């Protein structure tokens, strides 16, 4: 226990040293925060902690452009802030297993091999706006990241989506169940998400409207990522439409964004 306590103390010391030695310039920070609507309602204490986490993110992670795409400091900061929002009340170590974020100017093409019903493998191409791997990189379309910087009725957020996948992979695979806290009930999480996933699939198949983007129905992993987007971007919508899902995400992320937005 003494060794563990000492390791935590040293880790906290080095993180604080990085934060103090490499602060995000205040003008840059305020400009970035002002252009991100999903940060509305954060308290001064939360914003201060988010700034610390974003500083660590920029120090430890490389964010660069693909195919000669030029990435500036504001772009890096916008990505870092939104990625850090997910772990505002979690642990920085949840992001420890990877180091790189790759930005494309727009949608990019992912090449895959898929096997058809006859067993024949085909080379296929899929246009994507985001992609994440458990050891990195996280790949994002800047066009779609930029959309998060303007008010919108859409609850989509590619940064939240892809970094939710990374957290989900904390158990080794993206399956819709990130490593839950000891205070959470695994059976309750499984039951709540399974029932919601089943119900929305049935409603969609019947031609009824559903409160999440239909991409959530692709898999339990996509359901978790899409629900996380709405949790942070349009929390009151999720709380009203899927209150049990909202509550489980509130317990997991240890945040209550719906109560923040009520202030505005």
Coordinates of C-alpha atoms in Angstrom, one line a residue:
X1 CA 0.0 0.0 0.0
X2 CA 2.9 2.4 0.8
X3 CA 4.4 1.8 -2.6
X4 CA 1.1 2.4 -4.3
X5 CA 0.6 5.6 -2.3
X6 CA 4.1 6.8 -3.2
X7 CA 3.6 6.0 -6.9
X8 CA 0.3 8.1 -6.9
X9 CA 2.0 11.0 -5.1
X10 CA 4.9 11.0 -7.7
X11 CA 2.5 10.7 -10.6
X12 CA 0.5 13.7 -9.2
X13 CA 3.7 15.7 -8.7
X14 CA 4.9 15.2 -12.3
X15 CA 1.5 16.0 -13.7
X16 CA 1.3 19.2 -11.8
X17 CA 4.8 20.1 -12.9
X18 CA 3.8 19.7 -16.5
X19 CA 0.7 21.8 -16.0
X20 CA 2.7 24.6 -14.3
X21 CA 5.5 24.5 -16.9
X22 CA 3.4 24.3 -20.0
X23 CA 0.2 26.2 -19.4
X24 CA -2.2 26.9 -22.2
X25 CA -2.1 30.7 -22.8
X26 CA -5.2 32.2 -21.2
X27 CA -6.2 34.1 -24.4
X28 CA -6.0 30.8 -26.4
X29 CA -8.0 29.0 -23.7
X30 CA -10.7 31.6 -23.4
X31 CA -11.1 31.8 -27.2
X32 CA -11.4 28.0 -27.5
X33 CA -13.9 27.7 -24.7
X34 CA -16.0 30.5 -26.1
X35 CA -16.4 28.6 -29.4
X36 CA -17.5 25.3 -27.9
X37 CA -21.2 25.3 -27.0
X38 CA -21.1 22.0 -25.1
X39 CA -19.0 23.7 -22.4
X40 CA -21.8 26.0 -21.4
X41 CA -22.7 25.6 -17.8
X42 CA -19.4 24.3 -16.6
X43 CA -18.4 25.8 -13.3
X44 CA -15.2 27.8 -12.9
X45 CA -13.7 24.9 -10.9
X46 CA -14.7 22.4 -13.7
X47 CA -13.2 24.7 -16.4
X48 CA -10.0 25.0 -14.4
X49 CA -9.7 21.2 -14.1
X50 CA -10.6 20.8 -17.8
X51 CA -7.8 23.2 -18.6
X52 CA -5.3 21.1 -16.6
X53 CA -6.5 17.9 -18.4
X54 CA -6.2 19.6 -21.8
X55 CA -2.7 20.7 -20.9
X56 CA -1.7 17.1 -20.1
X57 CA -3.4 16.0 -23.3
X58 CA -1.4 18.4 -25.5
X59 CA 1.8 17.5 -23.7
X60 CA 1.4 13.7 -24.0
X61 CA -0.5 13.3 -27.2
X62 CA 0.6 14.2 -30.8
X63 CA -2.1 15.8 -33.0
X64 CA -1.1 16.2 -36.6
X65 CA -2.5 16.3 -40.1
X66 CA -2.8 13.5 -42.6
X67 CA -1.9 13.9 -46.3
X68 CA -0.1 17.3 -45.7
X69 CA -3.1 18.8 -43.9
X70 CA -1.9 21.8 -41.8
X71 CA -3.0 21.7 -38.2
X72 CA -2.6 24.8 -36.0
X73 CA -2.6 25.2 -32.3
X74 CA -6.3 26.2 -32.1
X75 CA -7.3 23.0 -33.9
X76 CA -5.2 21.0 -31.5
X77 CA -6.7 22.8 -28.5
X78 CA -10.3 22.2 -29.7
X79 CA -9.7 18.5 -30.0
X80 CA -7.9 18.3 -26.6
X81 CA -10.6 20.2 -24.8
X82 CA -13.5 18.0 -26.1
X83 CA -11.5 14.8 -25.6
X84 CA -10.7 15.8 -22.0
X85 CA -14.3 16.6 -21.2
X86 CA -15.1 12.9 -21.1
X87 CA -12.6 12.3 -18.4
X88 CA -13.3 15.4 -16.4
X89 CA -14.3 13.3 -13.4
X90 CA -12.5 10.1 -14.4
X91 CA -8.7 9.4 -14.4
X92 CA -6.1 10.7 -16.9
X93 CA -4.8 7.1 -17.0
X94 CA -7.9 6.1 -18.9
X95 CA -6.1 7.7 -21.9
X96 CA -2.7 6.2 -21.2
X97 CA -2.5 3.5 -23.9
X98 CA -2.2 5.6 -27.0
X99 CA -0.4 8.7 -28.2
X100 CA -1.6 10.0 -31.6
X101 CA -4.6 11.9 -33.0
X102 CA -4.6 12.1 -36.8
X103 CA -6.7 14.8 -38.5
X104 CA -7.9 14.6 -42.1
X105 CA -9.3 17.7 -43.7
X106 CA -12.6 15.9 -44.3
X107 CA -14.1 12.4 -44.5
X108 CA -11.5 9.8 -45.3
X109 CA -11.7 6.3 -46.8
X110 CA -11.0 3.2 -44.7
X111 CA -10.0 0.0 -46.6
X112 CA -11.4 -3.2 -45.2
X113 CA -11.7 -6.9 -46.1
X114 CA -15.2 -8.3 -45.7
X115 CA -16.3 -11.9 -46.1
X116 CA -19.7 -12.4 -47.8
X117 CA -22.2 -15.2 -47.2
X118 CA -20.4 -17.5 -49.6
X119 CA -17.2 -17.1 -47.7
X120 CA -15.5 -14.9 -50.4
X121 CA -13.4 -12.1 -49.0
X122 CA -13.8 -8.7 -50.7
X123 CA -11.7 -5.5 -50.5
X124 CA -14.1 -2.7 -49.7
X125 CA -13.8 1.0 -48.9
X126 CA -15.9 2.9 -46.4
X127 CA -16.0 6.7 -46.1
X128 CA -15.6 7.7 -42.4
X129 CA -15.5 10.9 -40.3
X130 CA -13.9 9.2 -37.3
X131 CA -12.2 6.0 -36.3
X132 CA -10.4 4.8 -33.1
X133 CA -8.2 2.0 -32.2
X134 CA -7.4 0.7 -28.7
X135 CA -3.7 1.6 -29.0
X136 CA -4.3 4.5 -31.4
X137 CA -4.4 6.4 -33.4
X138 CA -7.7 8.3 -33.1
X139 CA -8.6 9.5 -36.6
X140 CA -10.9 12.5 -37.1
X141 CA -12.3 14.6 -39.9
X142 CA -11.5 18.2 -39.2
X143 CA -14.6 19.3 -41.1
X144 CA -16.7 17.4 -38.7
X145 CA -14.7 18.5 -35.6
X146 CA -15.2 22.1 -36.8
X147 CA -19.0 21.6 -36.8
X148 CA -18.8 21.2 -33.0
X149 CA -17.7 24.8 -32.8
X150 CA -21.1 26.2 -33.8
X151 CA -24.5 26.0 -32.2
X152 CA -26.5 23.2 -33.8
X153 CA -29.7 21.3 -33.3
X154 CA -27.8 18.1 -34.0
X155 CA -26.4 16.2 -31.0
X156 CA -23.6 14.7 -33.0
X157 CA -20.0 15.2 -32.0
X158 CA -17.3 13.1 -33.6
X159 CA -14.7 13.8 -30.9
X160 CA -17.0 12.7 -28.1
X161 CA -18.0 9.6 -30.2
X162 CA -14.5 8.4 -30.9
X163 CA -13.1 9.0 -27.4
X164 CA -16.1 7.2 -26.0
X165 CA -15.0 4.3 -28.1
X166 CA -11.6 4.5 -26.5
X167 CA -13.0 4.5 -23.0
X168 CA -15.2 1.5 -24.0
X169 CA -12.0 -0.3 -25.1
X170 CA -10.7 -0.1 -21.5
X171 CA -11.9 -3.7 -21.0
X172 CA -10.0 -4.8 -24.1
X173 CA -12.8 -4.6 -26.7
X174 CA -15.4 -2.0 -27.7
X175 CA -18.6 -3.8 -26.6
X176 CA -20.7 -1.0 -25.1
X177 CA -19.5 -1.6 -21.5
X178 CA -16.5 0.5 -20.4
X179 CA -14.7 -0.4 -17.1
X180 CA -17.4 0.4 -14.6
X181 CA -16.7 1.9 -11.2
X182 CA -16.9 -0.3 -8.1
X183 CA -20.0 1.6 -7.0
X184 CA -21.8 0.7 -10.2
X185 CA -23.9 -2.4 -10.8
X186 CA -22.8 -4.4 -13.8
X187 CA -26.1 -6.2 -14.1
X188 CA -28.1 -3.0 -14.0
X189 CA -25.9 -1.4 -16.7
X190 CA -26.3 -4.5 -18.9
X191 CA -30.0 -4.7 -18.4
X192 CA -30.6 -1.0 -19.0
X193 CA -28.5 -0.8 -22.2
X194 CA -29.8 -4.1 -23.6
X195 CA -33.4 -3.2 -23.1
X196 CA -32.9 0.3 -24.6
X197 CA -31.0 -1.2 -27.6
X198 CA -33.6 -3.8 -28.2
X199 CA -36.5 -1.3 -27.9
X200 CA -35.0 1.2 -30.3
X201 CA -34.2 -1.5 -32.8
X202 CA -37.8 -2.6 -32.7
X203 CA -39.1 0.9 -33.1
X204 CA -36.8 1.6 -36.0
X205 CA -37.8 -1.6 -37.7
X206 CA -41.4 -0.6 -37.3
X207 CA -40.7 2.8 -39.0
X208 CA -41.1 4.8 -35.8
X209 CA -38.8 7.7 -34.9
X210 CA -36.2 7.1 -32.3
X211 CA -34.3 9.6 -30.0
X212 CA -30.8 8.6 -31.1
X213 CA -29.2 8.6 -34.5
X214 CA -29.9 5.3 -36.2
X215 CA -26.2 4.6 -36.3
X216 CA -26.5 3.7 -32.6
X217 CA -28.3 0.5 -33.7
X218 CA -25.2 -0.8 -35.6
X219 CA -23.9 -2.5 -32.4
X220 CA -23.8 -2.1 -28.6
X221 CA -20.5 -0.3 -29.0
X222 CA -22.0 2.3 -31.3
X223 CA -25.0 2.6 -29.0
X224 CA -22.7 3.6 -26.2
X225 CA -20.8 6.1 -28.3
X226 CA -23.8 7.7 -29.8
X227 CA -25.6 7.9 -26.4
X228 CA -22.4 9.5 -25.0
X229 CA -22.6 12.2 -27.7
X230 CA -26.2 13.1 -26.8
X231 CA -25.3 12.9 -23.1
X232 CA -22.7 15.7 -23.5
X233 CA -24.2 17.7 -26.4
X234 CA -28.0 17.5 -25.7
X235 CA -28.2 16.0 -22.2
X236 CA -31.8 17.1 -21.5
X237 CA -33.0 15.4 -24.6
X238 CA -31.4 12.1 -23.5
X239 CA -32.6 12.5 -19.9
X240 CA -36.2 12.9 -21.2
X241 CA -36.2 10.2 -23.9
X242 CA -34.0 7.6 -22.2
X243 CA -33.8 8.5 -18.5
X244 CA -32.3 5.1 -17.4
X245 CA -29.5 5.4 -20.0
X246 CA -28.9 9.0 -18.9
X247 CA -28.6 7.8 -15.3
X248 CA -26.1 5.1 -16.1
X249 CA -23.9 7.5 -18.1
X250 CA -24.2 10.0 -15.3
X251 CA -22.9 7.3 -12.9
X252 CA -20.1 6.3 -15.3
X253 CA -18.9 9.8 -16.4
X254 CA -19.6 11.2 -12.9
X255 CA -21.1 14.2 -14.5
X256 CA -24.6 15.6 -14.8
X257 CA -24.6 17.9 -17.9
X258 CA -28.4 18.2 -17.9
X259 CA -28.2 20.2 -14.6
X260 CA -25.7 22.5 -16.2
X261 CA -27.8 23.3 -19.2
X262 CA -30.7 24.1 -17.0
X263 CA -28.8 27.2 -15.9
X264 CA -29.0 28.7 -19.4

